[in-house]
Structure formats: C-alpha cells, structure tokens
mmCIF file of C-alpha atoms (C1' of nucleotides) in Angstrom:
data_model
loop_
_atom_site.group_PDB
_atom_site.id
_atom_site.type_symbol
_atom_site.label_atom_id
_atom_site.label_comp_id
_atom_site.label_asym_id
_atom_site.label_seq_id
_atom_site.Cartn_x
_atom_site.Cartn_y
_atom_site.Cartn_z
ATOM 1 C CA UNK Y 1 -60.592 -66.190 15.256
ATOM 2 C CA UNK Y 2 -61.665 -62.683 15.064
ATOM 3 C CA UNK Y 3 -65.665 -62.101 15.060
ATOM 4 C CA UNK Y 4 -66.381 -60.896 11.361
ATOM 5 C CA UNK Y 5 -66.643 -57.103 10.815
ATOM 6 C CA UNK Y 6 -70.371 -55.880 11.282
ATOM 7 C CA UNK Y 7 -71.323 -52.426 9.555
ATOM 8 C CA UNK Y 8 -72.274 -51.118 12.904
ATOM 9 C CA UNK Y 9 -71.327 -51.428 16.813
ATOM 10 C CA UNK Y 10 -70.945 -53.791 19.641
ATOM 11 C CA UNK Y 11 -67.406 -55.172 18.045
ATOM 12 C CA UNK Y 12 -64.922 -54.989 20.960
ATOM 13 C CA UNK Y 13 -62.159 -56.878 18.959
ATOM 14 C CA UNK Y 14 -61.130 -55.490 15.601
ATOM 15 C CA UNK Y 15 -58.603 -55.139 13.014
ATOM 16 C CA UNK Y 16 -56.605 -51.815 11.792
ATOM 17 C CA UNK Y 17 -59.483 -50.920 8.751
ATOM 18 C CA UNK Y 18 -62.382 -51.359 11.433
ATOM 19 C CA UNK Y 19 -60.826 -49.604 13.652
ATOM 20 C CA UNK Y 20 -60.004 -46.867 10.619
ATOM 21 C CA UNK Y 21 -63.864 -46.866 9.736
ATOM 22 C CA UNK Y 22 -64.829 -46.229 13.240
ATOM 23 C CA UNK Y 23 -62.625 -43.201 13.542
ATOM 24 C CA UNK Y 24 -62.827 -42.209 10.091
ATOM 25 C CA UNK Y 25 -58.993 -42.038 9.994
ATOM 26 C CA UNK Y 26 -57.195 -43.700 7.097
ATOM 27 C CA UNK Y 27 -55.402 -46.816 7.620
ATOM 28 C CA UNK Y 28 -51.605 -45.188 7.047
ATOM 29 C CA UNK Y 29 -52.423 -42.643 9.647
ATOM 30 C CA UNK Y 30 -52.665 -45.100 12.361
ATOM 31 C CA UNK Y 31 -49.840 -46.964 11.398
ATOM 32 C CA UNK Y 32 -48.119 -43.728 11.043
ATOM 33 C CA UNK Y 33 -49.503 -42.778 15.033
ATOM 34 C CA UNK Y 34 -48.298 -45.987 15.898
ATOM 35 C CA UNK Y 35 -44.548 -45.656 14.740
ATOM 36 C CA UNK Y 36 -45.061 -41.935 16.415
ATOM 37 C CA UNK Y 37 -45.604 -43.317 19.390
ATOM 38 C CA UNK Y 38 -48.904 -41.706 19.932
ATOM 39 C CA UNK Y 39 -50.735 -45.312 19.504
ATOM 40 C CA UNK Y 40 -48.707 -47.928 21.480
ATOM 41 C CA UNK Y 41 -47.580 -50.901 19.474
ATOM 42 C CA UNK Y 42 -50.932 -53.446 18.630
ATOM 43 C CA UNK Y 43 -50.961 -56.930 19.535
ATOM 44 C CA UNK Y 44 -51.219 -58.905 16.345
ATOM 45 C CA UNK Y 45 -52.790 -62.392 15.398
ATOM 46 C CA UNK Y 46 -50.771 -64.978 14.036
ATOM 47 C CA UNK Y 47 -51.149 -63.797 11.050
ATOM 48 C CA UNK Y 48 -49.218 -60.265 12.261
ATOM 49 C CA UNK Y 49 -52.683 -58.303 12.028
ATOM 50 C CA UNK Y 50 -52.935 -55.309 14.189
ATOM 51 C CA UNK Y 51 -55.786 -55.937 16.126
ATOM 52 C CA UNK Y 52 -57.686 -53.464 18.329
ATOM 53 C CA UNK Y 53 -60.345 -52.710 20.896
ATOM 54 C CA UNK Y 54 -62.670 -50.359 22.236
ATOM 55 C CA UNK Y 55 -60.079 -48.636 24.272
ATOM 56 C CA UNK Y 56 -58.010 -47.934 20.881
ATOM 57 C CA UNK Y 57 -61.463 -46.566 19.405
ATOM 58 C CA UNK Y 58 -61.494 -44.337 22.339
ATOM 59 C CA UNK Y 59 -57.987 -42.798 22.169
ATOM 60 C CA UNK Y 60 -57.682 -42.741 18.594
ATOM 61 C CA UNK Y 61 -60.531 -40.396 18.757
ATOM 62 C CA UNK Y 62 -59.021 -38.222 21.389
ATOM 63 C CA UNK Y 63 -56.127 -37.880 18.696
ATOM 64 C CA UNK Y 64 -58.546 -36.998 15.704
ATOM 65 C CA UNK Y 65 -60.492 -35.043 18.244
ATOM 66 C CA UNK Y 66 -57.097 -32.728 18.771
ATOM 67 C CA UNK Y 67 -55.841 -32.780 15.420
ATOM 68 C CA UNK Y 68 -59.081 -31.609 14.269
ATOM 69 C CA UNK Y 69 -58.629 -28.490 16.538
ATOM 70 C CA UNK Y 70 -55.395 -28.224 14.874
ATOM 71 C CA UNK Y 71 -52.667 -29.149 17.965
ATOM 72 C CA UNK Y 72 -49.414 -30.284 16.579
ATOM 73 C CA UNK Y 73 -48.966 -34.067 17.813
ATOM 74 C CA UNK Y 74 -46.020 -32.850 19.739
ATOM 75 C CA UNK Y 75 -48.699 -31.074 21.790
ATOM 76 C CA UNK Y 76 -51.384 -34.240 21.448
ATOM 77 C CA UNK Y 77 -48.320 -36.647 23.218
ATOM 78 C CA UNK Y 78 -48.175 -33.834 26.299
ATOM 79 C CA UNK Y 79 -52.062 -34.464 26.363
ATOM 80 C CA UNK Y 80 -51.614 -37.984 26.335
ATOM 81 C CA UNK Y 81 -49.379 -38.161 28.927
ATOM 82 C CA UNK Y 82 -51.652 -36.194 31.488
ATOM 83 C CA UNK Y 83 -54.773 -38.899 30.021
ATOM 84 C CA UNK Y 84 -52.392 -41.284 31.465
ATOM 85 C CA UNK Y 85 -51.751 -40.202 34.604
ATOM 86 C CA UNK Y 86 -55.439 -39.129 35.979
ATOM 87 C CA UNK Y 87 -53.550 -38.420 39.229
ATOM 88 C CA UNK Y 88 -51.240 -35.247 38.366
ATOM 89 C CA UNK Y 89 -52.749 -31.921 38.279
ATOM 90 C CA UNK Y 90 -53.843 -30.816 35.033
ATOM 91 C CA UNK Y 91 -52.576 -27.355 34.867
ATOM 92 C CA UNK Y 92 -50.669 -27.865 32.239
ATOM 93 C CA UNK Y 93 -53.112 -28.738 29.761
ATOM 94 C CA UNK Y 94 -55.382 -25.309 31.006
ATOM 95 C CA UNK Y 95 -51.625 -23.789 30.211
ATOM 96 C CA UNK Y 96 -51.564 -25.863 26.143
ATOM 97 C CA UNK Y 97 -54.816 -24.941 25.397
ATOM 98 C CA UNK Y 98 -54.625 -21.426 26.523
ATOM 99 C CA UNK Y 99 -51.070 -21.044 24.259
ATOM 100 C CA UNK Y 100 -52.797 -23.062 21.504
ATOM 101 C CA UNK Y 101 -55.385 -20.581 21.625
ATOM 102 C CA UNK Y 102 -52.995 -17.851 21.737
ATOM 103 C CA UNK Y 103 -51.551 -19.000 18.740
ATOM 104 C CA UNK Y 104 -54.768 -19.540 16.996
ATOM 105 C CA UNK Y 105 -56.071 -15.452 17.577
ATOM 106 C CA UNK Y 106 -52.525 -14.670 16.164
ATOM 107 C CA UNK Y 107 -52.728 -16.449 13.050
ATOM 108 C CA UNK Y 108 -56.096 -14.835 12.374
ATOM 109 C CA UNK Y 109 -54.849 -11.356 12.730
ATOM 110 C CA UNK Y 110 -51.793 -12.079 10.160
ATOM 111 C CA UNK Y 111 -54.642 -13.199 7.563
ATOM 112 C CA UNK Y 112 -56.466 -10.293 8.099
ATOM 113 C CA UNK Y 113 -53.936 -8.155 7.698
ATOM 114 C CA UNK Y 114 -52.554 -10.664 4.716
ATOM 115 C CA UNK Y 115 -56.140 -10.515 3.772
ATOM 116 C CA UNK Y 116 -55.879 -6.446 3.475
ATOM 117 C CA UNK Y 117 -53.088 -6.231 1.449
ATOM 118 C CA UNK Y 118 -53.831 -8.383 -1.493
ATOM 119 C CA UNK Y 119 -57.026 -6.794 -1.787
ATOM 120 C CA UNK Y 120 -55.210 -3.268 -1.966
ATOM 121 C CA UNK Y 121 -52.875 -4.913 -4.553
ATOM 122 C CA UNK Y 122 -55.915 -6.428 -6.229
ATOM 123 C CA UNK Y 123 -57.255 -2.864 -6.349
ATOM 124 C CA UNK Y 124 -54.132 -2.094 -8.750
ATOM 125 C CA UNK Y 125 -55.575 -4.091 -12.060
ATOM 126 C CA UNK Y 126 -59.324 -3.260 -11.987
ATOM 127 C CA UNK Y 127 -59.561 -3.780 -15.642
ATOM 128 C CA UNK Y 128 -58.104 -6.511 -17.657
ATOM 129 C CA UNK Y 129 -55.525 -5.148 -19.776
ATOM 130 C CA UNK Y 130 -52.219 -6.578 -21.500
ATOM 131 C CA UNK Y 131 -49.910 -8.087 -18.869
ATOM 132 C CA UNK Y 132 -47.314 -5.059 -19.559
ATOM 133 C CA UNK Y 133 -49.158 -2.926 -17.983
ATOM 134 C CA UNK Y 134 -50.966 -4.619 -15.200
ATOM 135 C CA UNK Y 135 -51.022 -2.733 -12.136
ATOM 136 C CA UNK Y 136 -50.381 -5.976 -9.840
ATOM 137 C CA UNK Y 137 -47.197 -7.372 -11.623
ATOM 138 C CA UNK Y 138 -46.143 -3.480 -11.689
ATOM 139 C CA UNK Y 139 -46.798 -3.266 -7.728
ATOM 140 C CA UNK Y 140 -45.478 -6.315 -6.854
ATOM 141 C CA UNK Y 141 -42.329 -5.843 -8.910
ATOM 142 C CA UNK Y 142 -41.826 -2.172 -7.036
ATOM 143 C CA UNK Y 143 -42.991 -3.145 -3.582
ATOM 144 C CA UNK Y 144 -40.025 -4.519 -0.963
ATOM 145 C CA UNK Y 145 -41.085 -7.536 1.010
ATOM 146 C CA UNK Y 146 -42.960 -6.317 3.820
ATOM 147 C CA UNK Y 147 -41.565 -8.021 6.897
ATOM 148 C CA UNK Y 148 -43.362 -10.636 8.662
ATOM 149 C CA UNK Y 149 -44.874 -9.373 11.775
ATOM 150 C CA UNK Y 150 -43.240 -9.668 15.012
ATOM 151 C CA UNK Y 151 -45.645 -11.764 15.960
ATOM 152 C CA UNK Y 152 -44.553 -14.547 13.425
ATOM 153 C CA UNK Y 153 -40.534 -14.225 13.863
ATOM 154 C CA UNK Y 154 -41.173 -14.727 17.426
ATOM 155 C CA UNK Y 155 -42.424 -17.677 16.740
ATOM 156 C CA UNK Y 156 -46.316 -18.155 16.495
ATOM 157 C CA UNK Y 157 -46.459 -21.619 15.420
ATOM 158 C CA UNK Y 158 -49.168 -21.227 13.240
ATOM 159 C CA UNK Y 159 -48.670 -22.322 9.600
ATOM 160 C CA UNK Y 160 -48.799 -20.276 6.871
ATOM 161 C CA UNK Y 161 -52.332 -20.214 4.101
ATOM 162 C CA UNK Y 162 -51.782 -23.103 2.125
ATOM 163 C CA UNK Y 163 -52.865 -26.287 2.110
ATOM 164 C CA UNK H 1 -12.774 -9.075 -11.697
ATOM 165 C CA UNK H 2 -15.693 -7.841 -9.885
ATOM 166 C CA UNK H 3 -15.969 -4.772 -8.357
ATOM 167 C CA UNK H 4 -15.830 -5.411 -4.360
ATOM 168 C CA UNK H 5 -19.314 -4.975 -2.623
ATOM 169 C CA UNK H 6 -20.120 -2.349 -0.507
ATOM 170 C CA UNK H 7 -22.609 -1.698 2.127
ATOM 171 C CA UNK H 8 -24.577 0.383 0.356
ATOM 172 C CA UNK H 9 -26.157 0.106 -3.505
ATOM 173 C CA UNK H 10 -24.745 1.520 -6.922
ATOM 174 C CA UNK H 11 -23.701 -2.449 -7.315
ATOM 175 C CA UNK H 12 -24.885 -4.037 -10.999
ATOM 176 C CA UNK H 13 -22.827 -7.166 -10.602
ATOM 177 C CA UNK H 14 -23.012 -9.455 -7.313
ATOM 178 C CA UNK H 15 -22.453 -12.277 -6.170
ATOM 179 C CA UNK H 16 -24.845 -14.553 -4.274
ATOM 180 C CA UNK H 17 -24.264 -13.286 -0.837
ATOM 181 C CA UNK H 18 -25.199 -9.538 -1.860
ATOM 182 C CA UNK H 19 -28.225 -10.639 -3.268
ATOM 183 C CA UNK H 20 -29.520 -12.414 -0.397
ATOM 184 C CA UNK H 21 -28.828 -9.383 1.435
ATOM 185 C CA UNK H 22 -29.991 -6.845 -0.980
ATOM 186 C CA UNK H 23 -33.434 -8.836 -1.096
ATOM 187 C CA UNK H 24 -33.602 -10.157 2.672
ATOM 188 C CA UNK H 25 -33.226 -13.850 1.185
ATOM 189 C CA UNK H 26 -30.942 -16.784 2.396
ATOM 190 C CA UNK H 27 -28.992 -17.757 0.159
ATOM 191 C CA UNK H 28 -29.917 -21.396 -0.259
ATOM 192 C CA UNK H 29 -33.339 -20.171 -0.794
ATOM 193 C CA UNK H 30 -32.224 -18.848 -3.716
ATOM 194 C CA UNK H 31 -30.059 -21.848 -4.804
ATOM 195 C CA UNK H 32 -33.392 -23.244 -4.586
ATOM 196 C CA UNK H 33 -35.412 -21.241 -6.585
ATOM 197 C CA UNK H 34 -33.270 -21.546 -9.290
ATOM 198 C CA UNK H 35 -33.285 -25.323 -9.266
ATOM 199 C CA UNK H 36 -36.921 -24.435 -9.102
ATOM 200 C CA UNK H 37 -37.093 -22.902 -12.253
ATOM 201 C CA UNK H 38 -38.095 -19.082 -10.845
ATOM 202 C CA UNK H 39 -34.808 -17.634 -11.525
ATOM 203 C CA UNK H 40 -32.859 -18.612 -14.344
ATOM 204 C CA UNK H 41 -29.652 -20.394 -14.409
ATOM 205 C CA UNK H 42 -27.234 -17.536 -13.184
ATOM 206 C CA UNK H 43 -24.043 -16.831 -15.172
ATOM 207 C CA UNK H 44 -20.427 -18.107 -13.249
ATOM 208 C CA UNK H 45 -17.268 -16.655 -12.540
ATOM 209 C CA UNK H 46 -14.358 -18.415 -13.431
ATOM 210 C CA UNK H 47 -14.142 -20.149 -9.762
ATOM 211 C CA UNK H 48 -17.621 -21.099 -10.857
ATOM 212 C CA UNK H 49 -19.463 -18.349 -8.179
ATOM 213 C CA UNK H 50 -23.004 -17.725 -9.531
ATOM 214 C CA UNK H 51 -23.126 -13.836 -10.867
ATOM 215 C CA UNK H 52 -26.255 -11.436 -10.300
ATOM 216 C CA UNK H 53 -27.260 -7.838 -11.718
ATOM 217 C CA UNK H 54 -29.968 -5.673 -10.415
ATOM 218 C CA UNK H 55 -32.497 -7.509 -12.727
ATOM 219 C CA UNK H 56 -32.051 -10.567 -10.216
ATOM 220 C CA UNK H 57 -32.651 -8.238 -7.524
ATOM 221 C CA UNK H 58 -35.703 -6.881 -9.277
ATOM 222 C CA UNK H 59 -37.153 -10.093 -9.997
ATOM 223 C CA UNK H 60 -36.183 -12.555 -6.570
ATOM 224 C CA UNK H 61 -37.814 -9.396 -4.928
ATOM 225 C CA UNK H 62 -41.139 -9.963 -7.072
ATOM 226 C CA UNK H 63 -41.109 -13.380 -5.953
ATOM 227 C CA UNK H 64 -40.557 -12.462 -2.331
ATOM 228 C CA UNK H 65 -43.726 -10.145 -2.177
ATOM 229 C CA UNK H 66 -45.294 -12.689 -3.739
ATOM 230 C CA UNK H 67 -44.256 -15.281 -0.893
ATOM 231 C CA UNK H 68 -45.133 -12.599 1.802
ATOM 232 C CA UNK H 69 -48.403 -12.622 0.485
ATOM 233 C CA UNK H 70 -48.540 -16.392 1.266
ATOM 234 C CA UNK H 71 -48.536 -17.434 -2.094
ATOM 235 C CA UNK H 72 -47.321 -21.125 -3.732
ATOM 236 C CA UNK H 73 -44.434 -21.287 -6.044
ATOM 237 C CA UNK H 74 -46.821 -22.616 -8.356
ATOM 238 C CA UNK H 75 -48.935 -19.459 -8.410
ATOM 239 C CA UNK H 76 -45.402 -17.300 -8.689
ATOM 240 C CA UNK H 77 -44.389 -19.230 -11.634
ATOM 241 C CA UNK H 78 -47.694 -18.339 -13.301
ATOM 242 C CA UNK H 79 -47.266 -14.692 -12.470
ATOM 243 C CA UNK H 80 -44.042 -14.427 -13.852
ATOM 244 C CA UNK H 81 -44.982 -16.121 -16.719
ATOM 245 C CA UNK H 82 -47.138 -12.970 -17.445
ATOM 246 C CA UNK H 83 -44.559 -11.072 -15.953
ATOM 247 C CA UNK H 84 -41.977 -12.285 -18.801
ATOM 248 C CA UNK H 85 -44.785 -12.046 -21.587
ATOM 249 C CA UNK H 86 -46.086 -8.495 -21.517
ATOM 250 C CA UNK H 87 -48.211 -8.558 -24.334
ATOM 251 C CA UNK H 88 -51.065 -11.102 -23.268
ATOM 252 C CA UNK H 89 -54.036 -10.309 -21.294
ATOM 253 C CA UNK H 90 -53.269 -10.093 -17.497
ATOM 254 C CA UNK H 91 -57.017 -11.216 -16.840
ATOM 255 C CA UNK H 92 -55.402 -14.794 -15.555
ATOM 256 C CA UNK H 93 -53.721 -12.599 -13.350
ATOM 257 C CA UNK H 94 -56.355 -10.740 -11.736
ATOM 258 C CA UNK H 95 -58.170 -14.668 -11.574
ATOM 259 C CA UNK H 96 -55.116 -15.875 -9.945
ATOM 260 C CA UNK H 97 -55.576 -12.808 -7.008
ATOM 261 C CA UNK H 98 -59.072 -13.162 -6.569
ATOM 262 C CA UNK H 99 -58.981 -16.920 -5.697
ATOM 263 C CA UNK H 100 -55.913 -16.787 -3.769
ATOM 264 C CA UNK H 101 -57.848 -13.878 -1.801
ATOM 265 C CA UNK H 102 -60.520 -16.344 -1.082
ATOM 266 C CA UNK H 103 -58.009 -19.016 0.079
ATOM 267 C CA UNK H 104 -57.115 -16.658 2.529
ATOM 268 C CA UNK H 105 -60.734 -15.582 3.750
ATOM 269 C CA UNK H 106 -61.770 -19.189 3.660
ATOM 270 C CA UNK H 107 -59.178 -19.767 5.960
ATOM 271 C CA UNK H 108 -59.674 -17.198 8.818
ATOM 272 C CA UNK H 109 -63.270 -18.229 8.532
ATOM 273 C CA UNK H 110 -61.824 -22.036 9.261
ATOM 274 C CA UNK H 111 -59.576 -20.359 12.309
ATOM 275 C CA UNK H 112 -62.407 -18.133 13.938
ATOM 276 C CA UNK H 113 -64.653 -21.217 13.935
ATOM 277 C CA UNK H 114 -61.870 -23.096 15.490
ATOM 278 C CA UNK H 115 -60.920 -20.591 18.329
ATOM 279 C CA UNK H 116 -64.661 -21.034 19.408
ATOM 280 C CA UNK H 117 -64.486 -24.688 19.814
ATOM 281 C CA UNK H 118 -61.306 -24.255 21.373
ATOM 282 C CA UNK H 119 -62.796 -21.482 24.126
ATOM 283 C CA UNK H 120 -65.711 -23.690 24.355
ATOM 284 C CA UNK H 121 -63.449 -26.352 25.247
ATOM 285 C CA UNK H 122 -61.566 -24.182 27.604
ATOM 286 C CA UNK H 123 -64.677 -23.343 29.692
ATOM 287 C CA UNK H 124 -64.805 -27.248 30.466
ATOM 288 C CA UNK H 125 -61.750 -26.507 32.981
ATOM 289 C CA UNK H 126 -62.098 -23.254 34.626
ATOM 290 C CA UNK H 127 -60.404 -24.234 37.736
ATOM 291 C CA UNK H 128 -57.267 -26.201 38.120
ATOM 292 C CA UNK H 129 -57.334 -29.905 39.222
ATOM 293 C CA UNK H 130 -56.373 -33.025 39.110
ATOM 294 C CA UNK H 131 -56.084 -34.833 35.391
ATOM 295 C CA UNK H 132 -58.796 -37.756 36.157
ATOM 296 C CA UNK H 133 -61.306 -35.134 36.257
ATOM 297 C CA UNK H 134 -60.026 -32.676 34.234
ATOM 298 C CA UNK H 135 -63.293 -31.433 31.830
ATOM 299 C CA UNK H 136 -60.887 -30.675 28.676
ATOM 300 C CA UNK H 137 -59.416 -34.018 28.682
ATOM 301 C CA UNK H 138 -62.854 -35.798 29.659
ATOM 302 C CA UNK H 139 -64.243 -33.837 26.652
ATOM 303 C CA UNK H 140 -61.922 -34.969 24.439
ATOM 304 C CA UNK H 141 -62.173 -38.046 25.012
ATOM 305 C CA UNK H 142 -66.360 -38.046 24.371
ATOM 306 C CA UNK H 143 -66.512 -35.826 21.563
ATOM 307 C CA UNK H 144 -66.616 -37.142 18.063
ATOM 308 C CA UNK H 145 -64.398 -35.337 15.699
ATOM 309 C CA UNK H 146 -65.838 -32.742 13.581
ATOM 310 C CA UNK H 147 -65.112 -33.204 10.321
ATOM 311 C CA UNK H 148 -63.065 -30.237 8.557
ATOM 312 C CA UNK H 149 -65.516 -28.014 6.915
ATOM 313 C CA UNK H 150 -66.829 -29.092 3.213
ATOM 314 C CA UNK H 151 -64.038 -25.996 2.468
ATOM 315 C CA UNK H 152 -61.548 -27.393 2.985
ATOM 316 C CA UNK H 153 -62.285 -31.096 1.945
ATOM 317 C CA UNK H 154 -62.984 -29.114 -1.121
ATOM 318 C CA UNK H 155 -59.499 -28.394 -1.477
ATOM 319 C CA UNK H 156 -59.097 -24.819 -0.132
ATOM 320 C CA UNK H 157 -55.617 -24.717 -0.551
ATOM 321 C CA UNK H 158 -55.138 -22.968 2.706
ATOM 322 C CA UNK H 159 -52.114 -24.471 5.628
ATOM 323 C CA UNK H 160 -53.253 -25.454 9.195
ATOM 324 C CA UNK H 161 -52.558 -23.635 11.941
ATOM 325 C CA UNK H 162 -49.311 -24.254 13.122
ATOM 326 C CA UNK H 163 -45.615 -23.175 11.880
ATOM 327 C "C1'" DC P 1 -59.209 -73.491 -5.429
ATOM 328 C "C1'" DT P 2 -59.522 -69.173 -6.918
ATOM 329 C "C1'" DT P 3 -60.687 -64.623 -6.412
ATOM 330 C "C1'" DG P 4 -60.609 -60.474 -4.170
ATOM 331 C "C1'" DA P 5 -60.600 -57.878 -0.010
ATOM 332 C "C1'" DC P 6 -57.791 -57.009 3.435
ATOM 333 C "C1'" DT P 7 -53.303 -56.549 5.716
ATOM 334 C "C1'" DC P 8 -48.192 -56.308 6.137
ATOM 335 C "C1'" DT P 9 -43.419 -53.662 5.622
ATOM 336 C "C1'" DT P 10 -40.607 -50.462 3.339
ATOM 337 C "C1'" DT P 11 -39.818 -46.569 0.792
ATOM 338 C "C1'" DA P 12 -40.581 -42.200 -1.356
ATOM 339 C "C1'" DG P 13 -43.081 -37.949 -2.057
ATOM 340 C "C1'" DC P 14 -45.586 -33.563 -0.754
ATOM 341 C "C1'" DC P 15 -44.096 -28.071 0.276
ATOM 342 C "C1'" DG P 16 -40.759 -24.480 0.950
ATOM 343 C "C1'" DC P 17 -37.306 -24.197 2.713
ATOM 344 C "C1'" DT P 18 -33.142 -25.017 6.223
ATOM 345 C "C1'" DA P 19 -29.062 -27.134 7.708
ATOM 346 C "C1'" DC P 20 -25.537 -29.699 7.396
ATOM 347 C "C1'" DA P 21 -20.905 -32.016 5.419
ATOM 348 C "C1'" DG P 22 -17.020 -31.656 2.895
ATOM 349 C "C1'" DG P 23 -14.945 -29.412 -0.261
ATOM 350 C "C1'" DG P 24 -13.070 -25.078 -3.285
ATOM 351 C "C1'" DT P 25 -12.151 -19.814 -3.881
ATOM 352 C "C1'" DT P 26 -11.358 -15.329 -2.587
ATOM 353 C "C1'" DT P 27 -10.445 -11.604 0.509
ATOM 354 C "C1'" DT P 28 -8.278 -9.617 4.413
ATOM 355 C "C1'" DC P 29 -4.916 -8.524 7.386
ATOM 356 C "C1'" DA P 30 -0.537 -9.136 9.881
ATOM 357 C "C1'" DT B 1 3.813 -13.536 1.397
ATOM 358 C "C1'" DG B 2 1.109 -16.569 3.803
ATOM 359 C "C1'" DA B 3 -2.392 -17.880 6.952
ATOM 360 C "C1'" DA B 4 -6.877 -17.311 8.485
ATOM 361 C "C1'" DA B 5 -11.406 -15.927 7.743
ATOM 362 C "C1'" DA B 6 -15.142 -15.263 4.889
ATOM 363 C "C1'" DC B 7 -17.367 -16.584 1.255
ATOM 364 C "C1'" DC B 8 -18.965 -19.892 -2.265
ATOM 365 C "C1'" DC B 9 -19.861 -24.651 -4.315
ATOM 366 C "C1'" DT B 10 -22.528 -29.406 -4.656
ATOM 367 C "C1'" DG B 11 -25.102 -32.882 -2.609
ATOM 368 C "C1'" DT B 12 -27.927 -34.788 0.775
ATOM 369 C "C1'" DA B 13 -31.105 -35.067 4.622
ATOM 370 C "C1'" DG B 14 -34.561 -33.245 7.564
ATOM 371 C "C1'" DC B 15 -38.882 -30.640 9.128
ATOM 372 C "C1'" DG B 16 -44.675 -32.167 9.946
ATOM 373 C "C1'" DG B 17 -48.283 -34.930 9.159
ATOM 374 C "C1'" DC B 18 -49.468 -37.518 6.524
ATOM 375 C "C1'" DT B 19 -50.337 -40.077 1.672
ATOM 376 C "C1'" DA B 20 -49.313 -43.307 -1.876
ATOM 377 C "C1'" DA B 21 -47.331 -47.079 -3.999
ATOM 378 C "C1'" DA B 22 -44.655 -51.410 -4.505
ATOM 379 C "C1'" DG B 23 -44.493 -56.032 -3.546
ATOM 380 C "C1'" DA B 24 -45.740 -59.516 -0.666
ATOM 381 C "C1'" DG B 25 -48.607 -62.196 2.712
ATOM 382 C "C1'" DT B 26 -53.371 -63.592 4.959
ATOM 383 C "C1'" DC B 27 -57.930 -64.734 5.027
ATOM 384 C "C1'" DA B 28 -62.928 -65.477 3.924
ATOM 385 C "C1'" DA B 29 -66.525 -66.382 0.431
ATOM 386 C "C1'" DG B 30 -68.260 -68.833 -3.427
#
DNA sequence: CTTGACTCTTTAGCCGCTACAGGGTTTTCA
DNA sequence: TGAAAACCCTGTAGCGGCTAAAGAGTCAAG
C-alpha cells in the first residue's frame, strides 16, 4: 500500500520511523508532539500506522529547528499558530524571540557569575589533603546560601546547569 | 517540652518550621531530602513532629550552598560522604569541583553559541509584517536543525535553557 | 510459514522540587 | 476553658520534555 522505505528522498508518503529518520527525532518524541498537540493527529492505514508526508517533514523540522534553539514548546505552539495563519502580523514572534533572547543573555550571566564562585571555592583546597581539613567542605559548611539573583526569582525561565 | 522559638537564634532544638527558616528552605524540601537520604532520619516528638539541633542547620545549609552552586544531589551525597569521613583524602573532592566547573563553562559556551543563532535569526525580521512573509518563521521552516554540540551529546551534564 | 523489523497503546521514570488533600497536634488568645 | 489559628504529619500527583519498557499487533522478505 505504502511505497517501501528508500534510504534517501523523493518519498512523499511515509510512516512514523521514516518520518523519525528524516528529522532525526526519535520515534516517542513524535508521538509525544502528537498527544501535545504540536503535531496534529496522523491519518493511519488500516493497519492504525501513522502515516506522514512531506508537509509533516516540514513542520516537524520547524519544531526540532526551535527546540534546538532551546524555546519551551509552550513558546513553539505560539509559533505555530502565527505559521498557521500567514495573514496576521507577526509582531509577536519579533516580541518571543526578542524575550527568548532576553532570557538566554540572562542565563549566561548567572553561569558566569556561578562560574566565579566555584572557582573561588575551588581555590580553597589547592592541595589534596585528608577530607577533615579540606578547605571546600570547610567553606561550604561556613558559607550561607547566597541568594539567587534577582534576575532568577523574577522569573528568567532559563533552567538551571544540569542536564 | 520544647523551648518556644523565637525570632532570633540561641535555639538548639527546633522543629521543622524553624529550620526551614533558619536555612531559607521549604519545608517539604527538606521532608524530601531526608527521604533522599541527605539528612538523616530526624528524631520525633511524642505527637510524632520531626526534631532538629543546630547540626541540622549546619549541615541542610552545606547542602544548600551546594545546590546554589547548581549542583546534583548526587554530587552532594558524595561530598558529604567526605564530609562525614574526615580522615580520607579529599582529592575526589577537588575532582568532583573541577568537573562540575567544566559543566558549567561547557554550558555558557553552549548558550553564547546559541544567542548568536538566535540574533542571527532575529536579523531575518527587522521590520514588522505580516506572518506569510515573516523571515524568522520562513527561516525556520528551511533550516535543518543543528545538532547539539558533540558536548553535550557527550553527556555534559548541564540543563537547557529554560526554568 | 516463520522470522524479524516495524508499529501500536499504555504506563512509569527521570530531576528537584512544589502543591495539594485530608488528617493530627500544638499554640494563642479571648 | 474552648475555639480558632498555626503548625505539623503522610501520601500522592504534577511540572517539562522527553525516554524506556511491556505486551501486543502488522507487515514484508526469504
């Protein structure tokens, strides 16, 4: 029913791990987009395979694209919305970017300054010595928390360093 | 049965409320570090309220510096492994510091390279207009997605952008 | 006709909390 | 003294953005 999977191009009618390959997304993700509402809901053959087309390739990658400058998919659906109405004014996505940038700048200036500090504290145990009397457990034992900056508690939505 | 707290310190015996205050933590945070394993089962009162002294204070605190300076529980637990061992060599320690200070550098290096894209991308819609032919979304559409640097797919251990 | 690659749905887990719901205990104040 | 408020308890679910796994069905090749 389908045409057969080719390694390369020129399929306009595929099923969920084509359409995976060509994006280099896994398989769950899509399903996931899909139940998120960010993919709408597939046709399916009669044997209730997803399948796909070229169009799908094309806005799956817009996804990836914006995940892979690290937008939240809450901000990926606003974009979706103005991709799907090419008649509005897009102001509003200047106005996401700009804020996404925003939000990008601030992180980086919390790591640097994160970035500081533990290489003051690191400064603390230059020599390897018994764990009694290492300057970093010392210094972090004695130190109060230093606050987050103001930046963060008002809300920077930009996630913290680990992954 | 204990003495009543006050606003200020000279307290050896809390409860869980004073602690969160006296260390800036909620307290279900630190119901959940102890189910966590980083502080020890606390001691009850007869009506079965979890009791504190200032070693609690001493040690959440440790673990809140450490969490300031962005780091897992994981990494905590190690630390105050050493911390509760005194005699062995703190060189794990100073190991532990030194990679988490590269998580952290890896990571603004990941976000500076990202706020260029994203003011490259910005540049595609200087002025507003109307979403059909806005550049951004046009560009996003076109553009294959980069993959994440070999950094991270290494496993830097470092959160995305957002909170 | 069997094998194996692919797909399906559903469910749970990751991290580090945070926020309930629905109870019990203690303190305060009239 | 008694009621209300403030505190504490356990247990469970949710956040984001996936990822993985269980258990079953579908399909194409040899």
């Amino acid at each position: 029913m389908l045409p057969r999977p080719q390694g390369v191009n020129q399929i306009s009618v595929m099923k969920i791990g084509e359409l995976a390959r060509q994006t280099g997304t896994q398989v769950e993700t899509i399903r996931y987009y899909e139940r998120e509402g960010l993919l709408s809901e597939a046709a399916r053959t009669d044997g209730n395979y997803r399948i796909y087309s070229e169009a799908h390739v094309e806005r799956l990658l817009f996804i990836r694209n914006c995940r892979s400058l690290d937008m939240t998919l809450d901000e990926i659906r606003l974009l979706l919305r103005f991709k799907d109405s090419p008649a509005e004014n897009c102001g509003a996505v200047n106005e996401l970017l700009d804020e996404h940038i925003g939000h990008v700048a601030a992180r980086i200036r919390q790591l640097r300054q994160l970035e500081r500090e533990l290489k003051e504290l690191r400064e603390f145990c230059r020599e390897t010595s018994i764990a009694g009397s290492c300057g970093i457990l010392n210094k972090l034992s004695r130190q109060s928390p230093r606050k987050e900056s103001t930046e963060s508690s008002v809300g920077v939505h930009v996630r913290r360093t680990h992954s």
